[in-house]
Short mmCIF file of C-alpha atoms and ligand atoms in Angstrom, two decimals:
data_model
loop_
_atom_site.label_atom_id
_atom_site.label_comp_id
_atom_site.label_asym_id
_atom_site.label_seq_id
_atom_site.Cartn_x
_atom_site.Cartn_y
_atom_site.Cartn_z
CA MET A 8 316.26 -68.26 -85.08
CA ASN A 9 318.70 -65.39 -85.40
CA MET A 10 318.78 -63.31 -82.20
CA LEU A 11 319.73 -59.63 -81.98
CA GLN A 12 321.54 -58.66 -78.79
CA ILE A 13 320.75 -55.28 -77.25
CA THR A 14 323.59 -53.69 -75.29
CA ASN A 15 323.30 -50.82 -72.84
CA PRO A 16 326.03 -48.41 -74.02
CA ALA A 17 326.35 -46.89 -70.55
CA THR A 18 327.25 -50.22 -68.91
CA GLY A 19 328.40 -52.43 -71.77
CA LYS A 20 325.97 -55.10 -70.55
CA ILE A 21 323.64 -57.07 -72.80
CA ILE A 22 320.16 -56.18 -71.59
CA HIS A 23 317.98 -58.07 -74.04
CA GLU A 24 317.84 -60.45 -76.95
CA VAL A 25 315.14 -60.19 -79.58
CA PRO A 26 314.41 -62.37 -82.59
CA ALA A 27 315.73 -60.78 -85.77
CA ASP A 28 314.08 -60.98 -89.16
CA ASP A 29 315.61 -62.89 -92.04
CA ALA A 30 315.05 -62.56 -95.77
CA ALA A 31 312.07 -64.95 -95.70
CA SER A 32 310.25 -63.22 -92.83
CA ILE A 33 310.87 -59.82 -94.40
CA ALA A 34 309.44 -61.01 -97.72
CA MET A 35 306.38 -62.30 -95.88
CA LYS A 36 305.92 -58.98 -94.08
CA ALA A 37 306.18 -57.12 -97.38
CA ASP A 38 303.54 -59.39 -98.93
CA THR A 39 301.08 -58.98 -96.07
CA ALA A 40 301.63 -55.21 -96.08
CA ARG A 41 300.92 -55.15 -99.81
CA ALA A 42 297.71 -57.13 -99.32
CA ALA A 43 296.52 -54.94 -96.40
CA GLN A 44 297.29 -51.50 -97.81
CA PRO A 45 294.25 -50.98 -100.10
CA ARG A 46 291.81 -51.60 -97.25
CA TRP A 47 293.71 -49.18 -95.01
CA ALA A 48 293.70 -46.55 -97.77
CA ALA A 49 289.92 -47.05 -98.07
CA THR A 50 289.41 -46.64 -94.30
CA PRO A 51 287.69 -43.29 -93.66
CA LEU A 52 290.10 -40.52 -92.74
CA ASP A 53 288.41 -40.02 -89.36
CA GLU A 54 289.12 -43.62 -88.38
CA ARG A 55 292.77 -43.34 -89.37
CA VAL A 56 293.03 -40.11 -87.38
CA ALA A 57 291.30 -41.70 -84.38
CA ALA A 58 293.88 -44.52 -84.31
CA ILE A 59 296.77 -42.04 -84.37
CA ARG A 60 295.09 -40.05 -81.58
CA ARG A 61 294.96 -43.23 -79.49
CA PHE A 62 298.66 -43.81 -80.26
CA ARG A 63 299.33 -40.29 -78.94
CA ALA A 64 297.38 -41.02 -75.77
CA LEU A 65 299.36 -44.23 -75.23
CA LEU A 66 302.64 -42.32 -75.52
CA VAL A 67 301.42 -40.05 -72.71
CA ASP A 68 300.26 -43.00 -70.57
CA GLU A 69 303.51 -44.90 -71.01
CA LEU A 70 305.92 -41.97 -70.92
CA GLU A 71 308.07 -43.30 -68.06
CA PRO A 72 308.63 -46.87 -69.31
CA LEU A 73 309.19 -45.62 -72.86
CA ALA A 74 311.73 -43.03 -71.73
CA THR A 75 313.48 -45.58 -69.50
CA THR A 76 313.78 -48.08 -72.34
CA LEU A 77 315.21 -45.43 -74.64
CA THR A 78 317.76 -44.45 -72.01
CA ARG A 79 318.75 -48.07 -71.43
CA GLU A 80 319.35 -48.88 -75.06
CA VAL A 81 320.92 -45.66 -76.40
CA GLY A 82 322.45 -44.14 -73.22
CA LYS A 83 320.47 -40.89 -73.58
CA PRO A 84 319.97 -38.98 -70.31
CA LEU A 85 316.52 -39.81 -68.93
CA VAL A 86 315.38 -36.18 -68.93
CA GLN A 87 316.22 -35.96 -72.63
CA SER A 88 314.46 -39.28 -73.33
CA ARG A 89 311.31 -37.84 -71.74
CA ASN A 90 311.76 -34.68 -73.80
CA GLU A 91 311.92 -36.80 -76.92
CA VAL A 92 308.75 -38.81 -76.26
CA ASN A 93 306.95 -35.61 -75.26
CA GLY A 94 308.35 -33.86 -78.32
CA LEU A 95 306.57 -36.29 -80.62
CA LEU A 96 303.17 -35.14 -79.30
CA PRO A 97 303.06 -31.69 -80.99
CA ARG A 98 304.29 -33.29 -84.20
CA ILE A 99 301.37 -35.72 -84.11
CA ASP A 100 298.99 -32.82 -83.36
CA PHE A 101 300.35 -30.92 -86.35
CA PHE A 102 299.98 -33.90 -88.70
CA ILE A 103 296.39 -34.48 -87.58
CA GLU A 104 295.50 -30.79 -87.84
CA GLN A 105 297.01 -30.39 -91.30
CA LEU A 106 296.07 -33.76 -92.78
CA HIS A 107 292.84 -32.70 -94.41
CA PRO A 108 294.11 -29.43 -95.94
CA ALA A 109 297.26 -31.19 -97.16
CA ILE A 110 295.56 -34.05 -98.99
CA ALA A 111 292.07 -32.74 -99.82
CA ASP A 112 291.25 -32.70 -103.53
CA GLU A 113 292.28 -29.45 -105.20
CA HIS A 114 289.89 -28.09 -107.81
CA VAL A 115 292.24 -25.91 -109.77
CA PHE A 116 290.25 -24.97 -112.87
CA HIS A 117 286.68 -24.93 -114.12
CA GLY A 118 285.72 -23.43 -117.47
CA GLY A 119 284.82 -24.12 -121.07
CA GLY A 120 283.34 -27.47 -120.14
CA MET A 121 286.62 -28.58 -118.52
CA HIS A 122 287.23 -29.33 -114.89
CA GLU A 123 290.77 -29.85 -113.59
CA GLN A 124 291.50 -31.40 -110.25
CA ILE A 125 294.42 -32.80 -108.25
CA SER A 126 293.99 -35.67 -105.84
CA HIS A 127 296.62 -36.96 -103.44
CA ILE A 128 296.76 -40.73 -103.32
CA PRO A 129 298.89 -42.83 -100.99
CA LEU A 130 302.18 -44.15 -102.36
CA GLY A 131 301.30 -47.71 -101.27
CA VAL A 132 303.82 -49.73 -99.26
CA VAL A 133 306.70 -47.65 -97.93
CA ALA A 134 309.86 -48.62 -96.06
CA ASN A 135 311.16 -46.51 -93.21
CA ILE A 136 314.80 -47.30 -92.39
CA SER A 137 315.62 -45.34 -89.30
CA ALA A 138 318.46 -44.00 -87.15
CA TRP A 139 318.89 -44.56 -83.39
CA ASN A 140 319.71 -41.08 -82.14
CA TYR A 141 316.11 -39.75 -82.04
CA PRO A 142 313.99 -42.82 -82.78
CA TYR A 143 310.68 -41.19 -81.77
CA PHE A 144 311.35 -38.15 -83.94
CA VAL A 145 312.86 -39.70 -87.05
CA GLY A 146 310.44 -42.65 -86.91
CA GLY A 147 307.43 -40.48 -86.07
CA ASN A 148 308.16 -38.00 -88.87
CA VAL A 149 307.64 -40.83 -91.35
CA ILE A 150 305.36 -43.41 -89.75
CA VAL A 151 302.65 -41.02 -88.55
CA PRO A 152 302.02 -39.06 -91.78
CA ALA A 153 302.57 -42.18 -93.91
CA LEU A 154 299.84 -44.02 -92.01
CA LEU A 155 297.51 -41.01 -91.90
CA THR A 156 297.74 -40.67 -95.68
CA GLY A 157 296.82 -44.34 -96.21
CA ASN A 158 300.14 -46.11 -96.70
CA ALA A 159 301.33 -49.38 -95.21
CA VAL A 160 304.70 -49.01 -93.48
CA LEU A 161 307.54 -51.48 -93.08
CA TYR A 162 309.47 -49.86 -90.26
CA LYS A 163 313.07 -50.88 -89.64
CA PRO A 164 314.28 -49.24 -86.47
CA SER A 165 318.02 -48.99 -85.99
CA GLU A 166 319.60 -52.06 -84.41
CA TYR A 167 320.71 -49.63 -81.65
CA ALA A 168 317.10 -48.60 -80.89
CA THR A 169 315.30 -51.89 -81.45
CA LEU A 170 313.38 -52.00 -78.17
CA THR A 171 312.05 -48.50 -78.81
CA GLY A 172 311.10 -49.52 -82.34
CA LEU A 173 309.20 -52.52 -80.96
CA HIS A 174 307.43 -50.25 -78.46
CA ILE A 175 306.38 -47.88 -81.25
CA ALA A 176 304.97 -50.77 -83.27
CA ARG A 177 303.19 -52.25 -80.23
CA LEU A 178 301.57 -48.93 -79.32
CA MET A 179 300.46 -48.40 -82.92
CA HIS A 180 298.77 -51.82 -82.87
CA GLU A 181 297.17 -51.20 -79.48
CA ALA A 182 295.89 -47.93 -80.90
CA GLY A 183 294.11 -49.77 -83.70
CA ILE A 184 296.52 -49.61 -86.63
CA PRO A 185 296.11 -53.03 -88.28
CA LYS A 186 299.08 -55.33 -87.64
CA ASP A 187 299.79 -55.85 -91.34
CA VAL A 188 299.64 -52.11 -92.06
CA LEU A 189 302.50 -51.22 -89.72
CA GLN A 190 305.14 -53.87 -89.25
CA ALA A 191 308.52 -53.66 -87.56
CA VAL A 192 311.44 -55.26 -89.39
CA ILE A 193 314.08 -56.18 -86.85
CA GLY A 194 317.80 -56.41 -87.47
CA GLY A 195 320.88 -54.55 -88.64
CA GLY A 196 322.10 -53.46 -92.05
CA ASP A 197 321.43 -56.90 -93.53
CA ALA A 198 317.74 -56.63 -92.57
CA GLY A 199 317.69 -53.13 -94.12
CA ALA A 200 319.19 -54.53 -97.31
CA ALA A 201 316.66 -57.40 -97.39
CA LEU A 202 313.85 -54.88 -96.92
CA LEU A 203 315.07 -52.90 -99.94
CA ALA A 204 314.88 -56.08 -102.02
CA GLN A 205 311.07 -56.11 -101.62
CA ARG A 206 308.59 -54.42 -103.92
CA LEU A 207 308.25 -50.94 -102.40
CA ASP A 208 306.54 -47.71 -103.42
CA GLY A 209 308.72 -45.43 -101.34
CA VAL A 210 311.89 -45.58 -99.24
CA PHE A 211 312.33 -43.09 -96.41
CA PHE A 212 315.75 -43.31 -94.84
CA THR A 213 317.38 -41.50 -91.93
CA GLY A 214 321.00 -42.25 -91.17
CA SER A 215 324.56 -41.70 -92.26
CA HIS A 216 325.70 -40.35 -95.61
CA ALA A 217 327.60 -43.57 -96.40
CA THR A 218 324.52 -45.78 -95.92
CA GLY A 219 322.32 -43.26 -97.72
CA VAL A 220 324.51 -43.41 -100.81
CA ARG A 221 324.48 -47.22 -100.71
CA ILE A 222 320.69 -47.19 -100.52
CA ALA A 223 320.44 -44.69 -103.40
CA GLN A 224 322.64 -46.97 -105.51
CA THR A 225 320.51 -50.01 -104.66
CA MET A 226 317.26 -48.25 -105.46
CA ALA A 227 318.34 -46.36 -108.60
CA PRO A 228 317.38 -49.01 -111.18
CA ARG A 229 313.95 -49.44 -109.57
CA LEU A 230 312.89 -45.75 -109.89
CA THR A 231 311.26 -45.87 -106.46
CA LYS A 232 310.56 -42.65 -104.59
CA LEU A 233 313.51 -42.16 -102.23
CA GLN A 234 314.14 -39.73 -99.40
CA LEU A 235 317.45 -39.52 -97.57
CA GLU A 236 317.87 -37.56 -94.34
CA LEU A 237 321.58 -37.71 -93.65
CA GLY A 238 324.27 -36.15 -91.53
CA GLY A 239 325.56 -32.62 -91.23
CA LYS A 240 328.46 -30.44 -90.14
CA ASP A 241 326.26 -27.64 -88.90
CA PRO A 242 327.91 -24.23 -88.38
CA SER A 243 326.99 -21.23 -86.26
CA TYR A 244 328.46 -17.76 -86.46
CA VAL A 245 328.67 -15.42 -83.47
CA ARG A 246 328.78 -11.90 -84.87
CA ALA A 247 330.60 -8.96 -83.27
CA ASP A 248 327.33 -7.48 -81.96
CA ALA A 249 325.98 -10.71 -80.40
CA ASP A 250 325.03 -11.13 -76.75
CA VAL A 251 328.12 -13.18 -76.04
CA GLN A 252 326.92 -14.85 -72.86
CA ALA A 253 323.56 -15.85 -74.32
CA ALA A 254 325.21 -17.11 -77.52
CA ALA A 255 327.71 -19.20 -75.55
CA ALA A 256 324.98 -20.77 -73.42
CA SER A 257 322.79 -21.51 -76.44
CA LEU A 258 325.62 -22.99 -78.51
CA ALA A 259 327.05 -25.09 -75.67
CA ASP A 260 323.60 -26.68 -75.39
CA GLY A 261 323.35 -27.02 -79.19
CA ALA A 262 326.72 -28.76 -79.36
CA MET A 263 326.35 -31.07 -76.35
CA TYR A 264 322.63 -31.90 -76.02
CA ASN A 265 321.98 -35.60 -76.71
CA THR A 266 325.73 -36.00 -76.08
CA GLY A 267 326.34 -34.29 -79.43
CA GLN A 268 324.63 -37.14 -81.27
CA SER A 269 322.06 -35.11 -83.19
CA CYS A 270 321.94 -34.61 -86.94
CA CYS A 271 321.51 -30.89 -86.21
CA SER A 272 324.02 -30.64 -83.37
CA VAL A 273 326.18 -27.56 -83.69
CA GLU A 274 329.42 -29.01 -85.10
CA ARG A 275 331.43 -25.87 -85.99
CA ILE A 276 331.47 -22.43 -84.38
CA TYR A 277 332.88 -19.25 -85.91
CA VAL A 278 333.31 -16.27 -83.62
CA HIS A 279 334.20 -12.69 -84.49
CA GLU A 280 337.68 -11.87 -83.19
CA SER A 281 336.36 -8.96 -81.10
CA LEU A 282 334.50 -11.27 -78.74
CA HIS A 283 336.25 -14.58 -79.38
CA ASP A 284 338.04 -14.83 -76.04
CA ALA A 285 335.00 -13.84 -73.99
CA PHE A 286 332.85 -16.30 -75.93
CA VAL A 287 335.32 -19.15 -75.39
CA GLU A 288 335.46 -18.44 -71.66
CA HIS A 289 331.65 -18.58 -71.31
CA PHE A 290 331.39 -21.57 -73.62
CA VAL A 291 333.95 -23.72 -71.80
CA ALA A 292 332.43 -22.77 -68.43
CA ALA A 293 329.05 -23.99 -69.69
CA VAL A 294 330.49 -27.23 -71.07
CA VAL A 295 332.46 -28.20 -67.98
CA GLY A 296 329.33 -27.42 -65.94
CA PHE A 297 327.34 -30.13 -67.74
CA LYS A 298 326.97 -33.20 -65.57
CA LEU A 299 328.19 -36.37 -67.23
CA GLY A 300 327.36 -39.81 -65.90
CA ASP A 301 324.62 -42.31 -65.22
CA PRO A 302 321.94 -41.56 -67.84
CA HIS A 303 319.21 -42.59 -65.36
CA ASP A 304 320.25 -39.84 -62.93
CA GLU A 305 317.79 -36.92 -63.21
CA SER A 306 320.61 -34.37 -63.19
CA THR A 307 322.72 -35.96 -65.94
CA TYR A 308 323.09 -33.88 -69.08
CA ILE A 309 325.77 -35.82 -70.99
CA GLY A 310 325.23 -39.55 -71.39
CA ALA A 311 326.98 -42.42 -73.11
CA ILE A 312 328.21 -42.67 -76.70
CA THR A 313 325.68 -45.03 -78.25
CA ARG A 314 327.89 -46.77 -80.80
CA ALA A 315 331.30 -47.91 -79.53
CA ALA A 316 332.75 -47.44 -83.03
CA GLN A 317 332.12 -43.69 -82.79
CA LEU A 318 334.80 -43.45 -80.08
CA ASP A 319 337.41 -44.18 -82.77
CA VAL A 320 336.01 -41.37 -84.95
CA LEU A 321 336.24 -38.94 -82.04
CA ASP A 322 339.78 -40.06 -81.13
CA ALA A 323 340.88 -39.65 -84.76
CA GLN A 324 339.43 -36.14 -85.01
CA VAL A 325 341.12 -35.14 -81.75
CA ALA A 326 344.50 -36.55 -82.83
CA ASP A 327 344.24 -34.88 -86.25
CA ALA A 328 343.32 -31.50 -84.73
CA GLN A 329 346.16 -31.69 -82.20
CA ALA A 330 348.69 -32.71 -84.85
CA LYS A 331 347.68 -29.67 -86.92
CA GLY A 332 348.05 -27.19 -84.07
CA ALA A 333 344.59 -26.85 -82.50
CA ARG A 334 344.42 -25.83 -78.85
CA LEU A 335 342.59 -28.27 -76.56
CA LEU A 336 340.66 -26.50 -73.79
CA CYS A 337 338.89 -29.46 -72.20
CA GLY A 338 338.32 -33.17 -72.77
CA GLY A 339 339.99 -34.78 -75.76
CA HIS A 340 339.87 -38.36 -74.49
CA ARG A 341 337.70 -41.35 -73.68
CA LEU A 342 336.58 -41.93 -70.12
CA PRO A 343 337.01 -45.27 -68.38
CA GLY A 344 334.28 -47.88 -68.88
CA PRO A 345 332.36 -50.03 -68.55
CA GLY A 346 330.36 -48.59 -71.42
CA ASN A 347 331.24 -45.97 -74.03
CA TRP A 348 332.16 -42.56 -72.64
CA TYR A 349 333.85 -39.48 -74.05
CA ALA A 350 334.83 -36.33 -72.20
CA PRO A 351 333.18 -33.18 -73.61
CA THR A 352 335.85 -31.64 -75.81
CA VAL A 353 336.44 -28.06 -76.92
CA PHE A 354 339.15 -26.90 -79.35
CA THR A 355 340.14 -23.42 -80.47
CA ARG A 356 342.73 -22.43 -83.12
CA VAL A 357 341.07 -24.82 -85.55
CA ASP A 358 340.89 -24.50 -89.33
CA HIS A 359 339.41 -26.28 -92.31
CA THR A 360 342.40 -28.53 -92.86
CA MET A 361 341.17 -30.46 -89.80
CA GLU A 362 338.71 -33.35 -89.94
CA LEU A 363 337.03 -31.86 -86.87
CA MET A 364 335.86 -28.93 -89.03
CA ARG A 365 335.00 -31.00 -92.11
CA GLU A 366 333.45 -34.35 -91.16
CA GLU A 367 330.52 -35.10 -88.88
CA SER A 368 331.77 -35.77 -85.33
CA PHE A 369 328.49 -37.02 -83.86
CA GLY A 370 329.75 -36.70 -80.32
CA PRO A 371 330.47 -34.15 -77.57
CA ILE A 372 333.30 -32.41 -79.41
CA ILE A 373 333.49 -28.99 -81.04
CA GLY A 374 335.92 -26.62 -82.74
CA ILE A 375 335.73 -22.83 -82.35
CA GLN A 376 337.38 -20.77 -85.10
CA LYS A 377 338.14 -17.04 -84.93
CA VAL A 378 337.01 -14.94 -87.93
CA ARG A 379 337.59 -11.33 -88.92
CA SER A 380 334.42 -10.51 -90.86
CA ASP A 381 330.91 -11.57 -91.85
CA GLU A 382 332.28 -12.40 -95.29
CA GLU A 383 334.84 -14.80 -93.89
CA ALA A 384 332.20 -16.42 -91.68
CA VAL A 385 329.80 -17.01 -94.60
CA THR A 386 332.60 -18.40 -96.76
CA LEU A 387 333.63 -20.83 -94.02
CA MET A 388 330.06 -21.84 -93.21
CA ASN A 389 329.56 -22.75 -96.88
CA ASP A 390 332.88 -24.57 -97.13
CA THR A 391 331.31 -27.99 -96.57
CA ARG A 392 329.78 -30.83 -98.52
CA TYR A 393 326.85 -30.88 -96.08
CA GLY A 394 323.97 -28.45 -95.61
CA LEU A 395 321.49 -29.38 -92.91
CA THR A 396 321.32 -26.34 -90.59
CA ALA A 397 323.26 -23.12 -89.96
CA GLY A 398 322.86 -20.23 -87.51
CA VAL A 399 323.86 -16.65 -86.84
CA TYR A 400 323.92 -14.89 -83.46
CA THR A 401 323.54 -11.13 -83.72
CA ARG A 402 321.32 -8.34 -82.39
CA ASP A 403 320.70 -7.16 -85.97
CA GLU A 404 317.80 -8.97 -87.63
CA ALA A 405 318.34 -7.47 -91.09
CA THR A 406 321.97 -8.60 -91.15
CA ALA A 407 321.01 -12.02 -89.83
CA ARG A 408 318.49 -12.41 -92.65
CA GLU A 409 321.00 -11.23 -95.24
CA LEU A 410 323.72 -13.65 -94.05
CA LEU A 411 321.37 -16.60 -93.61
CA ALA A 412 320.00 -16.10 -97.13
CA ARG A 413 323.53 -16.76 -98.41
CA VAL A 414 324.15 -19.91 -96.38
CA ASN A 415 323.50 -23.27 -98.06
CA ALA A 416 321.39 -25.15 -95.52
CA GLY A 417 317.93 -26.66 -95.31
CA SER A 418 317.18 -24.83 -92.03
CA VAL A 419 318.64 -21.53 -90.83
CA TYR A 420 318.52 -20.07 -87.34
CA TRP A 421 318.75 -16.57 -85.91
CA ASN A 422 319.87 -16.56 -82.25
CA CYS A 423 318.98 -20.24 -81.84
CA CYS A 424 320.19 -23.66 -82.96
CA ASP A 425 319.48 -27.41 -82.82
CA ARG A 426 315.76 -26.72 -83.27
CA VAL A 427 313.11 -28.57 -85.29
CA SER A 428 309.54 -27.38 -85.83
CA PRO A 429 306.67 -29.55 -87.10
CA ARG A 430 305.44 -26.54 -89.10
CA LEU A 431 308.66 -26.18 -91.10
CA PRO A 432 310.15 -28.58 -93.65
CA TRP A 433 313.16 -30.60 -92.48
CA SER A 434 315.54 -31.11 -95.37
CA GLY A 435 319.21 -31.02 -96.31
CA HIS A 436 321.31 -29.57 -99.09
CA GLY A 437 324.24 -31.40 -100.68
CA ASP A 438 325.39 -34.50 -98.82
CA SER A 439 322.83 -33.89 -96.05
CA GLY A 440 320.24 -35.56 -98.24
CA ILE A 441 317.29 -35.32 -100.57
CA GLY A 442 313.58 -34.92 -99.85
CA LEU A 443 311.98 -33.68 -96.66
CA THR A 444 309.79 -34.50 -93.69
CA LEU A 445 307.56 -32.27 -91.51
CA SER A 446 305.40 -29.29 -92.56
CA THR A 447 302.45 -29.82 -94.90
CA HIS A 448 305.00 -30.81 -97.58
CA GLY A 449 306.05 -33.62 -95.24
CA ILE A 450 302.47 -34.95 -95.34
CA GLN A 451 302.10 -34.66 -99.09
CA THR A 452 305.42 -36.44 -99.61
CA PHE A 453 303.69 -39.72 -98.69
CA THR A 454 301.23 -39.25 -101.54
CA ARG A 455 301.48 -38.91 -105.27
CA PRO A 456 299.52 -36.19 -107.03
CA LYS A 457 297.04 -37.47 -109.61
CA ALA A 458 295.91 -35.05 -112.32
CA TRP A 459 292.26 -35.18 -113.42
CA HIS A 460 291.18 -33.68 -116.78
CA LEU A 461 287.36 -33.89 -116.87
CA ARG A 462 285.35 -32.68 -119.88
CA GLN A 463 281.60 -32.43 -119.50
CA PRO A 464 279.79 -34.26 -122.34
P1 NAD B 28 323.43 -45.69 -90.19
O1 NAD B 28 323.55 -45.21 -91.59
O2 NAD B 28 324.54 -46.49 -89.62
O3 NAD B 28 322.11 -46.58 -90.02
C1 NAD B 28 320.83 -46.10 -90.32
C2 NAD B 28 319.91 -47.26 -90.66
O4 NAD B 28 320.32 -47.89 -91.86
C3 NAD B 28 319.91 -48.36 -89.58
O5 NAD B 28 318.59 -48.79 -89.38
C4 NAD B 28 320.75 -49.45 -90.24
O6 NAD B 28 320.46 -50.75 -89.78
C5 NAD B 28 320.38 -49.29 -91.69
N1 NAD B 28 321.33 -49.84 -92.67
C6 NAD B 28 322.67 -49.97 -92.54
N2 NAD B 28 323.19 -50.48 -93.68
C7 NAD B 28 322.16 -50.67 -94.54
C8 NAD B 28 322.05 -51.16 -95.89
N3 NAD B 28 323.13 -51.55 -96.57
N4 NAD B 28 320.84 -51.21 -96.47
C9 NAD B 28 319.74 -50.79 -95.80
N5 NAD B 28 319.77 -50.33 -94.53
C10 NAD B 28 320.97 -50.27 -93.90
O7 NAD B 28 323.14 -44.38 -89.30
P2 NAD B 28 322.92 -44.27 -87.71
O8 NAD B 28 324.22 -44.46 -87.02
O9 NAD B 28 321.76 -45.08 -87.29
O10 NAD B 28 322.48 -42.74 -87.58
C11 NAD B 28 323.37 -41.68 -87.42
C12 NAD B 28 323.38 -40.82 -88.67
O11 NAD B 28 322.06 -40.41 -88.98
C13 NAD B 28 324.16 -39.53 -88.49
O12 NAD B 28 324.92 -39.29 -89.64
C14 NAD B 28 323.07 -38.48 -88.33
O13 NAD B 28 323.47 -37.17 -88.69
C15 NAD B 28 322.02 -39.02 -89.24
N6 NAD B 28 320.70 -38.46 -88.90
C16 NAD B 28 320.13 -37.58 -89.77
C17 NAD B 28 318.91 -37.01 -89.45
C18 NAD B 28 318.25 -36.02 -90.39
O14 NAD B 28 317.09 -35.71 -90.17
N7 NAD B 28 318.92 -35.51 -91.40
C19 NAD B 28 318.26 -37.35 -88.26
C20 NAD B 28 318.88 -38.26 -87.40
C21 NAD B 28 320.11 -38.82 -87.74
#
């Protein structure tokens, strides 16, 4: 049997080996999911909700071991791993609360002997191919509403978050979700590709743009519902009237939390020239104050780089920025192993010729660019192929609203960043993806609307 090795990125040590799926076992899982789905869809809503409530309770009961496992396999600081598991709870609450209103039959017309109605029926068997950086969030955003709405789910956690994926599946089963209705598919990209070869009614992917495009190409001839939640190059603008200290503290956190490995990490900062130098001073002070080190230490804020290959991306962006004249204020290099470590890095005097300001860094590295006007800031914020999130820091709400209305992004922030709400849709423009999760739309997305035209005899 093919074994998948799990490496702790903070130590470089192999911590586990788990059996990986092959094409035959994946085909068998897809068949059993297909056979089990109709019965699950016919299970009363209350029973489906009760199982998800038990799953929620198990997350609370097992918080410490779950957080520790996540830290061991992705190198995330333990405090942030706890935050992530805890952060799934309000999302589950929202899905449960909004399930009935989101999928109840809609009686939209009655007259002249005609009755018109919309019902929301489950898609059927859906695949969730997931990223490693927030496995509870990106998995939970799909698995929970997909199950609640009556789908069977073939869940492929990232090969970098396999143990967490297995925990999620185990807890779902302990909570009463039938084993065939939620199945983990274990492995790397090859397992993902084998999963896509099955008969599926929906594909929900979270990961990089490159893989997302590959998946879209694979699925195109099959006309299967496809959602892609991809990367970003998320900008923030600090306006001349902003509270400079508060903005610097907020953006340092937004750029470095989760070691910069968030889809909605702040990746570019534009600062009005009138407060640029003061902002940079506060920002760098905040960044060098973040404790880097053992992810299990309660006071650690910056952990390991999960994928060793990302170190090359960071090195290349640093070299490119330096070659083109950027000014390095801190970091700019790997830290000695074992494990994958990168010093938090801040550049000023950057511009859009630099990779650092154009391509996702996905690490603790940031460029700060001086601008002369709101116009210039908006133009630069929109000068990107991505469009996940964008923010403005200012004391003036009307101006913030006016600027944010002109920015091409799925989520926009006033005086905040790196924030996700279960009540709001999570989606990207451009190369940040298609489709959405969260909000009531992110429940309905796991159903298809059926139109009923009923004429009384
Ligand atoms: P990735 O694209 O390398 O992998 C994602 C998943 O795809 C993994 O499970 C992987 O095994 C699988 N995969 C790889 N090749 C495949 C193939 N050919 N066919 C099918 N599946 C395949 O991404 P990653 O490194 O896990 O995640 C980081 C990326 O995810 C970043 O770009 C980040 O911005 C993005 N992300 C986006 C969001 C969002 O909500 N928009 C959230 C989290 C992460």
